[in-house]
JSON list of C-alpha atoms in Angstrom, two decimals:
[
{"chain": "A", "resi": 1, "resn": "MET", "atom": "CA", "xyz": [-83.19, 2.90, -117.64]},
{"chain": "A", "resi": 2, "resn": "THR", "atom": "CA", "xyz": [-81.75, 5.47, -120.02]},
{"chain": "A", "resi": 3, "resn": "ASN", "atom": "CA", "xyz": [-82.89, 4.88, -123.56]},
{"chain": "A", "resi": 4, "resn": "ALA", "atom": "CA", "xyz": [-80.70, 5.72, -126.52]},
{"chain": "A", "resi": 5, "resn": "ILE", "atom": "CA", "xyz": [-82.55, 6.27, -129.76]},
{"chain": "A", "resi": 6, "resn": "PHE", "atom": "CA", "xyz": [-80.96, 4.18, -132.43]},
{"chain": "A", "resi": 7, "resn": "PRO", "atom": "CA", "xyz": [-79.26, 6.48, -134.95]},
{"chain": "A", "resi": 8, "resn": "TYR", "atom": "CA", "xyz": [-80.73, 4.90, -138.08]},
{"chain": "A", "resi": 9, "resn": "THR", "atom": "CA", "xyz": [-84.14, 5.89, -139.34]},
{"chain": "A", "resi": 10, "resn": "TYR", "atom": "CA", "xyz": [-83.28, 4.96, -142.92]},
{"chain": "A", "resi": 11, "resn": "VAL", "atom": "CA", "xyz": [-81.12, 1.98, -143.87]},
{"chain": "A", "resi": 12, "resn": "PRO", "atom": "CA", "xyz": [-79.33, 2.52, -147.19]},
{"chain": "A", "resi": 13, "resn": "ASP", "atom": "CA", "xyz": [-77.55, -0.06, -149.31]},
{"chain": "A", "resi": 14, "resn": "PHE", "atom": "CA", "xyz": [-74.46, 1.93, -150.22]},
{"chain": "A", "resi": 15, "resn": "THR", "atom": "CA", "xyz": [-73.36, -0.56, -152.86]},
{"chain": "A", "resi": 16, "resn": "ALA", "atom": "CA", "xyz": [-76.64, -0.34, -154.77]},
{"chain": "A", "resi": 17, "resn": "GLY", "atom": "CA", "xyz": [-77.57, 3.30, -154.15]},
{"chain": "A", "resi": 18, "resn": "ARG", "atom": "CA", "xyz": [-81.01, 2.44, -152.78]},
{"chain": "A", "resi": 19, "resn": "PRO", "atom": "CA", "xyz": [-82.65, 1.47, -149.46]},
{"chain": "A", "resi": 20, "resn": "VAL", "atom": "CA", "xyz": [-82.35, -1.97, -147.91]},
{"chain": "A", "resi": 21, "resn": "ALA", "atom": "CA", "xyz": [-85.86, -3.04, -148.85]},
{"chain": "A", "resi": 22, "resn": "ASN", "atom": "CA", "xyz": [-87.51, -5.75, -146.74]},
{"chain": "A", "resi": 23, "resn": "GLY", "atom": "CA", "xyz": [-84.25, -6.28, -144.87]},
{"chain": "A", "resi": 24, "resn": "TYR", "atom": "CA", "xyz": [-83.46, -7.71, -141.45]},
{"chain": "A", "resi": 25, "resn": "ILE", "atom": "CA", "xyz": [-81.87, -5.76, -138.59]},
{"chain": "A", "resi": 26, "resn": "TYR", "atom": "CA", "xyz": [-80.17, -7.56, -135.69]},
{"chain": "A", "resi": 27, "resn": "ILE", "atom": "CA", "xyz": [-78.91, -5.65, -132.63]},
{"chain": "A", "resi": 28, "resn": "GLY", "atom": "CA", "xyz": [-76.78, -7.29, -129.96]},
{"chain": "A", "resi": 29, "resn": "GLU", "atom": "CA", "xyz": [-74.07, -7.01, -127.38]},
{"chain": "A", "resi": 30, "resn": "PHE", "atom": "CA", "xyz": [-70.98, -5.03, -128.32]},
{"chain": "A", "resi": 31, "resn": "ASP", "atom": "CA", "xyz": [-68.38, -6.92, -130.36]},
{"chain": "A", "resi": 32, "resn": "LEU", "atom": "CA", "xyz": [-70.53, -10.06, -130.64]},
{"chain": "A", "resi": 33, "resn": "ASP", "atom": "CA", "xyz": [-72.55, -11.38, -133.59]},
{"chain": "A", "resi": 34, "resn": "PRO", "atom": "CA", "xyz": [-76.08, -9.99, -133.07]},
{"chain": "A", "resi": 35, "resn": "GLU", "atom": "CA", "xyz": [-77.59, -12.60, -135.37]},
{"chain": "A", "resi": 36, "resn": "ILE", "atom": "CA", "xyz": [-77.00, -15.20, -132.66]},
{"chain": "A", "resi": 37, "resn": "PRO", "atom": "CA", "xyz": [-80.04, -15.05, -130.33]},
{"chain": "A", "resi": 38, "resn": "ALA", "atom": "CA", "xyz": [-77.93, -15.35, -127.14]},
{"chain": "A", "resi": 39, "resn": "ASN", "atom": "CA", "xyz": [-76.09, -12.14, -128.10]},
{"chain": "A", "resi": 40, "resn": "GLN", "atom": "CA", "xyz": [-79.19, -10.05, -128.83]},
{"chain": "A", "resi": 41, "resn": "ILE", "atom": "CA", "xyz": [-80.28, -7.18, -126.60]},
{"chain": "A", "resi": 42, "resn": "THR", "atom": "CA", "xyz": [-83.77, -5.84, -125.98]},
{"chain": "A", "resi": 43, "resn": "VAL", "atom": "CA", "xyz": [-84.92, -3.37, -128.61]},
{"chain": "A", "resi": 44, "resn": "PHE", "atom": "CA", "xyz": [-88.02, -1.21, -128.36]},
{"chain": "A", "resi": 45, "resn": "GLY", "atom": "CA", "xyz": [-89.91, 0.54, -131.12]},
{"chain": "A", "resi": 46, "resn": "GLN", "atom": "CA", "xyz": [-91.13, 4.05, -130.42]},
{"chain": "A", "resi": 47, "resn": "GLN", "atom": "CA", "xyz": [-94.40, 4.55, -132.24]},
{"chain": "A", "resi": 48, "resn": "GLU", "atom": "CA", "xyz": [-95.79, 7.82, -133.56]},
{"chain": "A", "resi": 49, "resn": "ASP", "atom": "CA", "xyz": [-97.80, 8.37, -130.35]},
{"chain": "A", "resi": 50, "resn": "GLY", "atom": "CA", "xyz": [-94.58, 8.04, -128.29]},
{"chain": "A", "resi": 51, "resn": "SER", "atom": "CA", "xyz": [-95.40, 4.64, -126.81]},
{"chain": "A", "resi": 52, "resn": "LEU", "atom": "CA", "xyz": [-92.72, 1.95, -126.68]},
{"chain": "A", "resi": 53, "resn": "VAL", "atom": "CA", "xyz": [-93.27, -1.65, -127.76]},
{"chain": "A", "resi": 54, "resn": "SER", "atom": "CA", "xyz": [-90.80, -4.50, -127.36]},
{"chain": "A", "resi": 55, "resn": "LEU", "atom": "CA", "xyz": [-89.61, -5.74, -130.77]},
{"chain": "A", "resi": 56, "resn": "VAL", "atom": "CA", "xyz": [-88.73, -9.27, -131.79]},
{"chain": "A", "resi": 57, "resn": "GLN", "atom": "CA", "xyz": [-85.54, -9.68, -133.79]},
{"chain": "A", "resi": 58, "resn": "PRO", "atom": "CA", "xyz": [-84.88, -9.58, -136.61]},
{"chain": "A", "resi": 59, "resn": "ILE", "atom": "CA", "xyz": [-86.53, -6.22, -137.11]},
{"chain": "A", "resi": 60, "resn": "ARG", "atom": "CA", "xyz": [-87.84, -5.84, -140.64]},
{"chain": "A", "resi": 61, "resn": "THR", "atom": "CA", "xyz": [-87.34, -2.84, -142.88]},
{"chain": "A", "resi": 62, "resn": "SER", "atom": "CA", "xyz": [-89.96, -1.48, -145.23]},
{"chain": "A", "resi": 63, "resn": "ALA", "atom": "CA", "xyz": [-89.54, -1.21, -149.00]},
{"chain": "A", "resi": 64, "resn": "GLY", "atom": "CA", "xyz": [-88.15, 2.28, -148.26]},
{"chain": "A", "resi": 65, "resn": "GLY", "atom": "CA", "xyz": [-85.48, 0.99, -145.85]},
{"chain": "A", "resi": 66, "resn": "VAL", "atom": "CA", "xyz": [-87.16, 2.13, -142.62]},
{"chain": "A", "resi": 67, "resn": "PRO", "atom": "CA", "xyz": [-87.51, -0.11, -139.52]},
{"chain": "A", "resi": 68, "resn": "THR", "atom": "CA", "xyz": [-91.11, -1.24, -139.02]},
{"chain": "A", "resi": 69, "resn": "TYR", "atom": "CA", "xyz": [-93.45, -2.74, -136.43]},
{"chain": "A", "resi": 70, "resn": "ASN", "atom": "CA", "xyz": [-96.68, -4.28, -137.76]},
{"chain": "A", "resi": 71, "resn": "GLY", "atom": "CA", "xyz": [-96.11, -2.47, -141.05]},
{"chain": "A", "resi": 72, "resn": "SER", "atom": "CA", "xyz": [-95.70, 1.00, -139.52]},
{"chain": "A", "resi": 73, "resn": "PRO", "atom": "CA", "xyz": [-92.40, 2.89, -139.22]},
{"chain": "A", "resi": 74, "resn": "VAL", "atom": "CA", "xyz": [-90.79, 3.03, -135.75]},
{"chain": "A", "resi": 75, "resn": "LEU", "atom": "CA", "xyz": [-87.76, 4.58, -134.12]},
{"chain": "A", "resi": 76, "resn": "LEU", "atom": "CA", "xyz": [-85.52, 1.96, -132.56]},
{"chain": "A", "resi": 77, "resn": "VAL", "atom": "CA", "xyz": [-84.72, 2.51, -128.88]},
{"chain": "A", "resi": 78, "resn": "ILE", "atom": "CA", "xyz": [-82.13, 0.58, -126.84]},
{"chain": "A", "resi": 79, "resn": "SER", "atom": "CA", "xyz": [-80.76, 0.94, -123.32]},
{"chain": "A", "resi": 80, "resn": "GLU", "atom": "CA", "xyz": [-77.18, 0.08, -124.25]},
{"chain": "A", "resi": 81, "resn": "THR", "atom": "CA", "xyz": [-74.56, 2.71, -125.15]},
{"chain": "A", "resi": 82, "resn": "SER", "atom": "CA", "xyz": [-72.42, 0.20, -127.09]},
{"chain": "A", "resi": 83, "resn": "TYR", "atom": "CA", "xyz": [-73.88, -2.47, -129.35]},
{"chain": "A", "resi": 84, "resn": "SER", "atom": "CA", "xyz": [-73.36, -4.48, -132.52]},
{"chain": "A", "resi": 85, "resn": "ILE", "atom": "CA", "xyz": [-75.60, -4.28, -135.54]},
{"chain": "A", "resi": 86, "resn": "LYS", "atom": "CA", "xyz": [-76.04, -6.55, -138.53]},
{"chain": "A", "resi": 87, "resn": "ILE", "atom": "CA", "xyz": [-78.27, -5.64, -141.45]}
]
């Protein structure tokens, strides 16, 4: 399995000029609504020590707009090269 690190480490709200605080991230199959559970793909969180943990969707963002797992920031890792995202 080749993992692609998700390109977002900070989720901004471009209309408000600030981060998406306490937001929800959904990741799913390409060109399908990722908010629908049947369309969601497996997402892992890479923790600071490099370990991967499977994440449950929706993935929450911190007050600073960063994806989190148990309150700690994580990098999002997926095995797909094409996907849909909804924030």
